[in-house]
Coordinates of C-alpha atoms and ligand atoms in Angstrom, one line a residue:
X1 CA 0.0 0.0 0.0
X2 CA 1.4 3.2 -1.2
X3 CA 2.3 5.4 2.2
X4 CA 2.5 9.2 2.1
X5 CA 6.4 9.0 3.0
X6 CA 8.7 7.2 0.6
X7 CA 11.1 4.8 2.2
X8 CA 14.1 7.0 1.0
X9 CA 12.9 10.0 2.6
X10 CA 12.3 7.9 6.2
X11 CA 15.9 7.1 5.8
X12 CA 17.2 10.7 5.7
X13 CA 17.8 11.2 9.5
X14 CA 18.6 15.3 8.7
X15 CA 15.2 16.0 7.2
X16 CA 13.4 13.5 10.2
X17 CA 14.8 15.4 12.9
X18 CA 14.0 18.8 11.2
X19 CA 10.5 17.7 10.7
X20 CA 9.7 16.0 13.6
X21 CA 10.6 18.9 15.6
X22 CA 8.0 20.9 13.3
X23 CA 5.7 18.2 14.3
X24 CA 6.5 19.0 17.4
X25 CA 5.7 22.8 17.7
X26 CA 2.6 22.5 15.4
X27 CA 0.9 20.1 17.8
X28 CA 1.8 21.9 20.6
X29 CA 0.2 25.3 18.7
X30 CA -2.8 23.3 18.0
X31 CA -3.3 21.8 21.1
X32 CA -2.6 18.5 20.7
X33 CA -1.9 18.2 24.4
X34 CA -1.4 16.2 27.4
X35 CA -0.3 17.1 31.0
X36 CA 3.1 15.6 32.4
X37 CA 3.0 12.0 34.1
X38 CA 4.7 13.2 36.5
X39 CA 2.5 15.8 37.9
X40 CA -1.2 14.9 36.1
X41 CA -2.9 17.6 38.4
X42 CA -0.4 20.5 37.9
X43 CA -2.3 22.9 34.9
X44 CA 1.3 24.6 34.1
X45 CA 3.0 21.6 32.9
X46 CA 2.0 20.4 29.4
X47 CA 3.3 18.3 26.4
X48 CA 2.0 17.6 23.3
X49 CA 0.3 14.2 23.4
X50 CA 2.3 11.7 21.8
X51 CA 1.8 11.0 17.6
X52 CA 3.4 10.0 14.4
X53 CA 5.4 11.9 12.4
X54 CA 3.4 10.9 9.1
X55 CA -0.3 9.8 8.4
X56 CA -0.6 6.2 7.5
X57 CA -2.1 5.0 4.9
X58 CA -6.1 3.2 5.0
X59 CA -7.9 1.7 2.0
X60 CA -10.5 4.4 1.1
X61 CA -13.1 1.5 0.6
X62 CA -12.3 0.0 3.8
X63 CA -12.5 3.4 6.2
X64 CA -16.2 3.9 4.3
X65 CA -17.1 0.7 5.7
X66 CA -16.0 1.3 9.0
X67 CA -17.9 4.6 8.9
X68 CA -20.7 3.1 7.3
X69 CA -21.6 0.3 10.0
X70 CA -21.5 2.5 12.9
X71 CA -24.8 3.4 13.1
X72 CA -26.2 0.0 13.0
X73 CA -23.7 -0.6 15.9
X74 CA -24.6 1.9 17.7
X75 CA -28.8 0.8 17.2
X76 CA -27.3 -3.0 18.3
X77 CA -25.6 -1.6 21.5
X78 CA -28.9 0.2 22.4
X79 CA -30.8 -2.6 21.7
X80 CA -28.8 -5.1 24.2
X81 CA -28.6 -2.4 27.0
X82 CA -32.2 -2.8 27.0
X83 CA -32.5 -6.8 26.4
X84 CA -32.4 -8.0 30.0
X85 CA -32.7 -11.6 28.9
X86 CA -29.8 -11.3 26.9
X87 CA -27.5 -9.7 29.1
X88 CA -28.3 -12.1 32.0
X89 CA -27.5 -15.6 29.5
X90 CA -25.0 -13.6 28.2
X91 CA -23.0 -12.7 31.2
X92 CA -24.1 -15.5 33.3
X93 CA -20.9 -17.4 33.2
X94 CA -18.4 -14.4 33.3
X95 CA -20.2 -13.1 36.7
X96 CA -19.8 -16.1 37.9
X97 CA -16.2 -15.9 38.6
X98 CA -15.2 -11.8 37.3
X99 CA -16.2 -10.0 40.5
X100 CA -16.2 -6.7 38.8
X101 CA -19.0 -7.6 36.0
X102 CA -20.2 -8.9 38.6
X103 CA -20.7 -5.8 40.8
X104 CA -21.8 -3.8 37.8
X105 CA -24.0 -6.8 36.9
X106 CA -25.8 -6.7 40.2
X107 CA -26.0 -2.9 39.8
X108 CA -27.8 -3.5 36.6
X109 CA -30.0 -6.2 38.8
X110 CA -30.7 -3.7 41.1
X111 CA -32.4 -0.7 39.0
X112 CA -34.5 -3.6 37.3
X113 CA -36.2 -4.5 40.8
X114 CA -37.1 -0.9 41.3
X115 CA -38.0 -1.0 38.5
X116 CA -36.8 2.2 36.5
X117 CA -35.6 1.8 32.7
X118 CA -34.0 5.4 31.8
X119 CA -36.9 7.0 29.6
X120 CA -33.4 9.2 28.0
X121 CA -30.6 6.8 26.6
X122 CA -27.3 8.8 25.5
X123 CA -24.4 6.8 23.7
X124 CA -21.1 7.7 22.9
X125 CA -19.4 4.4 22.1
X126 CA -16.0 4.0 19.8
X127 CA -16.0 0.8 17.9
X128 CA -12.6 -0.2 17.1
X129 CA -10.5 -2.4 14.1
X130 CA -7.6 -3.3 12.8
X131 CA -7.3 -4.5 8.7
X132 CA -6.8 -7.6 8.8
X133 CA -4.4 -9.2 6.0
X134 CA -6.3 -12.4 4.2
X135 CA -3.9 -15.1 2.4
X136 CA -4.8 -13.5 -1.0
X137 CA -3.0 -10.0 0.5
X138 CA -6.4 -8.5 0.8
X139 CA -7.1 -6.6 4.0
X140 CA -10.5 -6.7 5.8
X141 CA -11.8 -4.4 8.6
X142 CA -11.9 -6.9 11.8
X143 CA -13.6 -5.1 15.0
X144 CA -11.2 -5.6 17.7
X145 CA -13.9 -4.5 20.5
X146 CA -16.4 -1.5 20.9
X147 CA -16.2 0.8 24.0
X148 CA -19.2 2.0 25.7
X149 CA -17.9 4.1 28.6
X150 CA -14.9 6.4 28.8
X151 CA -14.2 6.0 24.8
X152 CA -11.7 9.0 25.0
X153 CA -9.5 10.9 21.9
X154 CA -12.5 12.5 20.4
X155 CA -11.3 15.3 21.3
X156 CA -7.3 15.5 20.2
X157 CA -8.4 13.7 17.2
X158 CA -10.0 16.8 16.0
X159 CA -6.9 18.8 16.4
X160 CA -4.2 16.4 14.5
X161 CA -5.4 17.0 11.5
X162 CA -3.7 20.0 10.9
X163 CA -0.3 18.8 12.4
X164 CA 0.1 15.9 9.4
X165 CA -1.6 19.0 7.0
X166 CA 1.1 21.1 7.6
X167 CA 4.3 18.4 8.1
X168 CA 3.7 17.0 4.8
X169 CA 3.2 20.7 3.5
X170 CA 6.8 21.2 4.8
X171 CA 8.2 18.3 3.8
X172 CA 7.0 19.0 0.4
X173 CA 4.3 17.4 -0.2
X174 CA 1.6 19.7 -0.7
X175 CA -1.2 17.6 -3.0
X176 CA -0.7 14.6 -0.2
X177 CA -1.4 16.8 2.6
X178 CA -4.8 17.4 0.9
X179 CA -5.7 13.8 1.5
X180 CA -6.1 14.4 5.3
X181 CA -9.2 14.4 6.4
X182 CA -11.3 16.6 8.3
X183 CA -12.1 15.1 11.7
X184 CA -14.2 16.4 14.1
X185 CA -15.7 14.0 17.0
X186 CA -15.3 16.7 20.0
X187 CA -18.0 18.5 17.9
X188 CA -20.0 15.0 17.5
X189 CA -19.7 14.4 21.5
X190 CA -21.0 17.6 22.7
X191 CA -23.9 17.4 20.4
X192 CA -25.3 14.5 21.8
X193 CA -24.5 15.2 25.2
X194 CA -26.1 19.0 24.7
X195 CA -29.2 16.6 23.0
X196 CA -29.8 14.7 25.8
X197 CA -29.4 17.7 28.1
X198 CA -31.9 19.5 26.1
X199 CA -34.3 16.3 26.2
X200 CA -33.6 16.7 30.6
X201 CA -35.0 19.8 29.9
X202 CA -34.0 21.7 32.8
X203 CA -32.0 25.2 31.8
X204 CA -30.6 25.3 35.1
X205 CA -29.4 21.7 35.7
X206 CA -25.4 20.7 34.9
X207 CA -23.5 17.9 33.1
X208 CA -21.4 16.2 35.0
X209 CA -17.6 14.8 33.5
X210 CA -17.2 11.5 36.1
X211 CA -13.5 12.2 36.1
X212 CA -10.5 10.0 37.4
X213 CA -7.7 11.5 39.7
X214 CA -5.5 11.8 37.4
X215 CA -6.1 14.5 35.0
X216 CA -3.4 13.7 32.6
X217 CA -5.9 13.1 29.6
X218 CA -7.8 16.4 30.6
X219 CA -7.4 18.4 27.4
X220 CA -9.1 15.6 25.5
X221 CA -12.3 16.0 27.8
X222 CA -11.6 19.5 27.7
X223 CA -12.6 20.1 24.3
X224 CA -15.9 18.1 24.9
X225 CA -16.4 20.7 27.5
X226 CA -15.6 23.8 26.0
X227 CA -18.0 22.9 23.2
X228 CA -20.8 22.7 25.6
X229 CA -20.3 25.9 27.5
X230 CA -20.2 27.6 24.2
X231 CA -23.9 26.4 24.0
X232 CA -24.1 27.8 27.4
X233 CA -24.4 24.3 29.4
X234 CA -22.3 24.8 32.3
X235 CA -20.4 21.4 32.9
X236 CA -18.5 20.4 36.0
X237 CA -15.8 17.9 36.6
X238 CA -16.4 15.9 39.5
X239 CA -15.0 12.5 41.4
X240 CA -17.0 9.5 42.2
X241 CA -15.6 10.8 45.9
X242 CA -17.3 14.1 45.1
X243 CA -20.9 12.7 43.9
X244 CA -21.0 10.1 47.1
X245 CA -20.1 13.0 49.7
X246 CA -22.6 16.2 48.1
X247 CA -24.6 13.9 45.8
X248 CA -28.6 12.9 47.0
X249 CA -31.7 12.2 44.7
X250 CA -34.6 13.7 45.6
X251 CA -38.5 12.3 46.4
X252 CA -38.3 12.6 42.3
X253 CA -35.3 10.8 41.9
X254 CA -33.6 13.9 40.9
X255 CA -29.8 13.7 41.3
X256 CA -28.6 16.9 43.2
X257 CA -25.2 17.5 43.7
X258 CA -24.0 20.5 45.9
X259 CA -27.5 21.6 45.5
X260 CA -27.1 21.7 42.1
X261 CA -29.1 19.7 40.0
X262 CA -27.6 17.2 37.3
X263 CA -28.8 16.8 33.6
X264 CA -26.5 14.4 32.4
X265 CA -23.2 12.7 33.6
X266 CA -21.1 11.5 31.5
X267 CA -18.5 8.9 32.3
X268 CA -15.1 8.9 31.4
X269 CA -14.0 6.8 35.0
X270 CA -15.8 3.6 36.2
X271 CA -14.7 1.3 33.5
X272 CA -11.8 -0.5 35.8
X273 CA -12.0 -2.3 39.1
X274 CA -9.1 0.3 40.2
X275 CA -11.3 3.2 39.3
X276 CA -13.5 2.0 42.7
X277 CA -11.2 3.0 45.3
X278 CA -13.8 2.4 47.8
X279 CA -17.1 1.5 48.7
X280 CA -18.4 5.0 48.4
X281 CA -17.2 4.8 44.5
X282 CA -19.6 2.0 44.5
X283 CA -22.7 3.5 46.0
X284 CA -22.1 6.9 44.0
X285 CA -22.2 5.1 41.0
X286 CA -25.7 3.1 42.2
X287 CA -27.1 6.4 43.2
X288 CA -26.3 8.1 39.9
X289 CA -27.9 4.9 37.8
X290 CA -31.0 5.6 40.1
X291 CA -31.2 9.0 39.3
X292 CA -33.4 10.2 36.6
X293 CA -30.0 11.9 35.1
X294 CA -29.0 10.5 31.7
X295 CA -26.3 8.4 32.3
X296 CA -23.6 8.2 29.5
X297 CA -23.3 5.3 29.6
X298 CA -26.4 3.6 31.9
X299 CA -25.4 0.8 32.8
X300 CA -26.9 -1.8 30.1
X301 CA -25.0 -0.1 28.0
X302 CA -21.8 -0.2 30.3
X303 CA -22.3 -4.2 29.9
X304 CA -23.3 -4.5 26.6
X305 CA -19.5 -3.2 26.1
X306 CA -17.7 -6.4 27.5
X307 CA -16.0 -8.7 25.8
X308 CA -18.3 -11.2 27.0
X309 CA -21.3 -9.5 25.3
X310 CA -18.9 -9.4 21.8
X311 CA -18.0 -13.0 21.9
X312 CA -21.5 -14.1 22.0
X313 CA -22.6 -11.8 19.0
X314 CA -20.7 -13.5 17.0
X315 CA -22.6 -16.7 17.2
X316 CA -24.8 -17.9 14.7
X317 CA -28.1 -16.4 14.8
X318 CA -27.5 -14.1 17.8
X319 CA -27.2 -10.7 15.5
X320 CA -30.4 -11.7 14.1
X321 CA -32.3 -11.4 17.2
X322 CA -31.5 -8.1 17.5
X323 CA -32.0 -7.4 13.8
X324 CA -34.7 -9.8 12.9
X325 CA -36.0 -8.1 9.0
X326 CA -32.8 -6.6 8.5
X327 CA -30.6 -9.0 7.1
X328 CA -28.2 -6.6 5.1
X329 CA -27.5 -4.9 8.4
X330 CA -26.6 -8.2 10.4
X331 CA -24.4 -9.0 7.3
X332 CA -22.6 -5.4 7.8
X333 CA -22.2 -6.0 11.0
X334 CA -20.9 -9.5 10.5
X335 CA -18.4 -8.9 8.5
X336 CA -16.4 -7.2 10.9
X337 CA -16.2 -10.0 13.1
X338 CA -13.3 -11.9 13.7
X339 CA -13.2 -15.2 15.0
X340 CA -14.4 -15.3 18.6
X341 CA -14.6 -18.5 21.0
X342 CA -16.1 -19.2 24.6
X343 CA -14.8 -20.3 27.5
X344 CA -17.5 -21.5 29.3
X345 CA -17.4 -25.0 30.6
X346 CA -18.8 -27.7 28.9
X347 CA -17.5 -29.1 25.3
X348 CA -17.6 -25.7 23.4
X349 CA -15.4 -24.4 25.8
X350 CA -13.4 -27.5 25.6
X351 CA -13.0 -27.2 22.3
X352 CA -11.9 -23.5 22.8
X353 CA -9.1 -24.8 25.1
X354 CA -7.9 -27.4 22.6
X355 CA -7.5 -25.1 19.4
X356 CA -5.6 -22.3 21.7
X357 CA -3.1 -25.1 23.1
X358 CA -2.4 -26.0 19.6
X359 CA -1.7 -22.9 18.1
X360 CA -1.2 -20.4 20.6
X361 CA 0.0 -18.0 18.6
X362 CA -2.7 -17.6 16.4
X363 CA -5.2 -16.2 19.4
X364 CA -5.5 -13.3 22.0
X365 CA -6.8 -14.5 25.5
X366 CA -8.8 -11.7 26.8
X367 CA -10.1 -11.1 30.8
X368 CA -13.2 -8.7 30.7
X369 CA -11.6 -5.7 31.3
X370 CA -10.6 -2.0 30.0
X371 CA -8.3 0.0 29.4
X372 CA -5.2 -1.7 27.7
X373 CA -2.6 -4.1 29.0
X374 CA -4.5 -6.7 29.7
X375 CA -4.8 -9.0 27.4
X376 CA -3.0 -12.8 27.3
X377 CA -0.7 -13.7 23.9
X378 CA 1.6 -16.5 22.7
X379 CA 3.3 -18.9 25.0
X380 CA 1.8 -17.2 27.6
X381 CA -1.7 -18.3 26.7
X382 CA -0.3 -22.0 27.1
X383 CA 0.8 -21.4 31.0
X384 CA -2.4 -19.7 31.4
X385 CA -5.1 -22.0 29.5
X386 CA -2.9 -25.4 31.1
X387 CA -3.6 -23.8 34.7
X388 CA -7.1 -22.7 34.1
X389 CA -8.6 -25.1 31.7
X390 CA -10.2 -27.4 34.7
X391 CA -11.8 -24.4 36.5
X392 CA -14.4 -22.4 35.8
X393 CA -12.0 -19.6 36.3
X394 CA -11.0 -20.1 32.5
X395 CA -14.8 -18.4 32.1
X396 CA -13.5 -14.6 33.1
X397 CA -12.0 -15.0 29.6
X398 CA -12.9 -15.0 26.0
X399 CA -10.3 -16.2 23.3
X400 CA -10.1 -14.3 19.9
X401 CA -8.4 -14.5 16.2
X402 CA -5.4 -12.4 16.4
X403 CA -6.0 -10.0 13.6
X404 CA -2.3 -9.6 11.3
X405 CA -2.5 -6.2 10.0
X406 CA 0.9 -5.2 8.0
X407 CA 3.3 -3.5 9.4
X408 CA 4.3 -0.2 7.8
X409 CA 7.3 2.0 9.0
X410 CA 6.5 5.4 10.7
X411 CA 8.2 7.5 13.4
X412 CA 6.6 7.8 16.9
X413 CA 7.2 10.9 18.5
X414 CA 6.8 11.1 22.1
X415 CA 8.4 13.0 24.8
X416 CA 12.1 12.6 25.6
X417 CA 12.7 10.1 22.7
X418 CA 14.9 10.5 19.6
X419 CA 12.7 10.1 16.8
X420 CA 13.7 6.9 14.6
X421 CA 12.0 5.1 12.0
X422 CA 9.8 2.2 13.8
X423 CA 7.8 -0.9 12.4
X424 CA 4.0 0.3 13.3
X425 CA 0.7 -1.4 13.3
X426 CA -2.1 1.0 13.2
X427 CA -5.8 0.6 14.7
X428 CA -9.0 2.8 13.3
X429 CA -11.4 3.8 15.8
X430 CA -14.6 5.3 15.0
X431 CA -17.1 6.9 16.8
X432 CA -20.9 6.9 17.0
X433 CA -23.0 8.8 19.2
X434 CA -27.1 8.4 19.9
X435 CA -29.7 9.6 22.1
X436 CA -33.1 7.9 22.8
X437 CA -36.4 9.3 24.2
X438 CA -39.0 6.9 25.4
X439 CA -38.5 3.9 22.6
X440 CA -37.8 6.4 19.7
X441 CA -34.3 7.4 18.8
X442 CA -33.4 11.2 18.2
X443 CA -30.3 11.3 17.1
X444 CA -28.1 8.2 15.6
X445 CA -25.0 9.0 14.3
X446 CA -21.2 8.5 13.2
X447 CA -19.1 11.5 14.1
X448 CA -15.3 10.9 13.3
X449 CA -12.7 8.6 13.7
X450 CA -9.4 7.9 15.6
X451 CA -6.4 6.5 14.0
X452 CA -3.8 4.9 16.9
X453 CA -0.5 3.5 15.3
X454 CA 2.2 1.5 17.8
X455 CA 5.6 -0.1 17.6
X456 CA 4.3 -3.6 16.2
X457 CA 6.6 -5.1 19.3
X458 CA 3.7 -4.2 21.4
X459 CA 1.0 -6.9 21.2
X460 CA -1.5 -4.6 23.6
X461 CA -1.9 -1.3 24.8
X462 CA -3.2 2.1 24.3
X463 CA -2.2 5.8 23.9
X464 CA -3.1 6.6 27.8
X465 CA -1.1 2.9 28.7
X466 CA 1.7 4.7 26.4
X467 CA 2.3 2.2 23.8
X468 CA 0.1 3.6 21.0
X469 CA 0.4 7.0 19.3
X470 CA -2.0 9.0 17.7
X471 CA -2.2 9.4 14.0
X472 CA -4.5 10.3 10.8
X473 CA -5.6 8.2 8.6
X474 CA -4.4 9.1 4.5
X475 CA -6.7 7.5 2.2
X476 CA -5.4 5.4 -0.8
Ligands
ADP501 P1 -8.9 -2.8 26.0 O1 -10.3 -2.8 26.4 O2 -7.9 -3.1 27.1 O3 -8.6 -1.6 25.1 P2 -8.7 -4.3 23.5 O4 -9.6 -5.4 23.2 O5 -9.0 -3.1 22.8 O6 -8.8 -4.1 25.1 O7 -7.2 -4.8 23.3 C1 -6.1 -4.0 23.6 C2 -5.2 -3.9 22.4 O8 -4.7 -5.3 22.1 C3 -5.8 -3.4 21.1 O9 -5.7 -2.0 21.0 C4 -4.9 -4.1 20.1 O10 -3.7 -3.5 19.9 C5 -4.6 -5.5 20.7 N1 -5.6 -6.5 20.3 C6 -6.7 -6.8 20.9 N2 -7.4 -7.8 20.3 C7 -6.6 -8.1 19.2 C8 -6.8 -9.1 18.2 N3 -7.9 -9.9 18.1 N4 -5.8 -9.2 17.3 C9 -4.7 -8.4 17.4 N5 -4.5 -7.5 18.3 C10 -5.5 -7.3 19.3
MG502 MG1 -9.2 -1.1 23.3

């Protein structure tokens, strides 16, 4: 696949340096930003958030077709959040041994009892692939996993753009630098989230950003944010600490916090175990999925996120209950699916264990967890599946195709490292955002995407676990 950089130029070290640090400086003027490791909470220390030097290269045809099936995903989570049945077959083996699905699970149990289904559902999930090469050399778009909660980069993914616009304008290249695309999900975000506000329909009432500690990440939310209070929504970030020590519903089931009433809150915390530091974390977030505040994500949607939920929709039959006179979209939908096998116990599961013991390498062993860095590969599938496969411990995990993309060489750039030209495997993300009122969606739609490229030496991780990099896609 033709990339935007020619080999020759990647190997002139003179013209790398001088454009990296142009790379450098642009992102930093555009606010492509992050704040220091170091000290996440200290506003006066910044860096630019880490990205490649050059856009990489996507299949036009293939980037259209991972726009073109978000909405139906989007339509399919909304439709499991809200298929009790489902979720409790579904998960019914994972909660038996993953405490943490568990705990959200019985969450979910609990707001069933009392019986009070959200009448305002608000997604923002990011569905995302790698291309996949077939024997033939043909790639295919293979979803890796979707994320409903916390799906973050919407908002430096609008600003990167211009960085790759402008280095392949320097580095003379002016017709490729055309073939960047516009990107805008920050804009996407905040229009669903100032949709379901509206819907609340209280001028006065807040959205809430559910925020960890750590504010390293903050500029990505802060974009979201910003957008908002330009429509005059005031926003607040708050803790899980914060909602469980000033946060109370009222006889209405309003959610107050600091006597201020909430609208909307919108997660980007709550999607690891470590994220609950305490109880209280756990009875803020109960009290929240009480509340008659949109929650983004409730949490049906939260579970309809795990792997758990993904392995099983890839069984025969399984997307058609969910899209019963619409076979073109189950076929859309399918075709993004890579091979995905249980673990539950009993011969399928058996089965699973067998095929993963004989070719380890072809697989990725996956807990039911977030956030990068977690995932099981190679020989160490073997020491893990040979201890586990008698126990119904082996059932916190779901075993996947490892998708092959191809490697293509790129430069990383990331704070206090020499740039130097890197084998890179590259992951598209895109995002898709809906809001539904009492049975009847209002808004359903795809609003950008998010290209992450990493050294291909990594097998897992993310650009907040700081393996991956963001990047732009450049359409051949
Ligand atoms: P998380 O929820 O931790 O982000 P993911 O399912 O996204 O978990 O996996 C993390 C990373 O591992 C991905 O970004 C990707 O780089 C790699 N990965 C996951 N699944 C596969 C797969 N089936 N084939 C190849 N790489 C994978
Ligand atoms: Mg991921």
């Amino acid at each position: 696949m033709a990339q935007p950089m020619p080999d020759e130029m990647l190997k002139n070290t003179k013209l790398i340096n001088e454009l990296a640090d142009v790379a450098k400086d642009t992102a930093l003027l555009q606010g492509v930003l992050m704040r220091i490791q170091e000290t996440p909470n200290l506003s006066e220390l910044v860096v630019y958030a880490p990205f490649t030097l050059f856009p990489t290269a996507v299949p036009k045809a293939i980037y259209h077709q991972a726009l073109a099936v978000q909405t139906h995903y989007n339509i399919l989570v909304d439709k499991i959040s809200q298929d009790v049945d489902f979720l409790q077959e579904t998960l019914a083996s994972t909660i038996a041994v993953d405490d943490f699905t568990a705990r959200l699970f019985r969450i979910h149990q609990q707001i069933l009892k009392e019986g009070r289904a959200p009448s305002i559902a608000l997604g923002i999930n990011r569905s995302d692939y790698m291309l996949d090469q077939r024997d033939n050399g043909s790639l295919s778009l293979k979803q890796i996993e979707i994320n409903t909660i916390a799906a973050s980069f919407g908002g430096l993914a609008s600003r990167t753009p211009y960085v790759h616009r402008h280095v392949l304008k320097v580095a003379g290249r002016l017709e490729d630098s055309k073939r960047i695309l516009d990107n805008n999900p920050a804009a996407g975000l905040s229009r669903a989230l100032a949709k379901a506000w509206e819907l609340y329909g209280s001028n006065s009432a807040i959205i809430i950003f559910l925020v960890e500690k750590s504010q390293v990440n903050i500029f990505d939310h802060r974009y979201v944010e910003n957008d908002l209070w330009k429509r005059n929504i005031p926003t607040k970030r708050m803790q899980f600490e914060d909602i469980y020590k000033m946060g109370c519903l009222d006889q209405d089931r309003r959610l107050f916090v600091n006597d201020q009433e909430v609208a909307v809150v919108y997660f980007r915390n709550g999607y690891m175990p470590q994220n609950y530091s305490s109880e209280q974390s756990w009875d803020a977030r109960l009290m929240m999925e009480r509340s008659l505040a949109v929650k983004c994500p409730d949490i049906g949607t939260h579970l309809a996120g795990t792997k758990k939920v993904q392995q099983v929709l890839a069984r025969p039959g399984v997307l058609e209950r969910f899209f019963p006179d619409q076979p073109q979209v189950v076929e859309q939908i399918r075709a993004t699916f890579t091979g995905l096998y249980a673990l539950d116990m009993g011969p399928e599961g058996d089965k699973t264990v067998e095929m993963a013991l004989a070719a380890p390498e072809r697989f990725v062993l996956k807990p039911q967890r977030e956030g990068g860095g977690n995932n099981i590969y190679g020989s160490e599938i073997s020491e893990v599946l040979q201890r586990l496969k008698d126990s119904p411990e082996r059932m916190a995990y779901i075993l996947m195709d490892k998708i092959q993309p191809i490697p293509v060489k790129n430069i990383l750039l990331r704070r206090g490292a020499t740039p130097k030209v890197t084998n890179c495997l590259s992951e598209l993300g895109v995002f898709g955002v809906y809001v539904r009122q009492s049975g009847h969606m209002v808004m359903n739609e795809c609003v950008g995407h998010l290209l992450r490229t990493k050294n291909s030496e990594h097998a897992d991780g993310g650009v907040s676990a700081g393996v991956a990099v963001l990047d732009n896609p450049f359409l051949v």
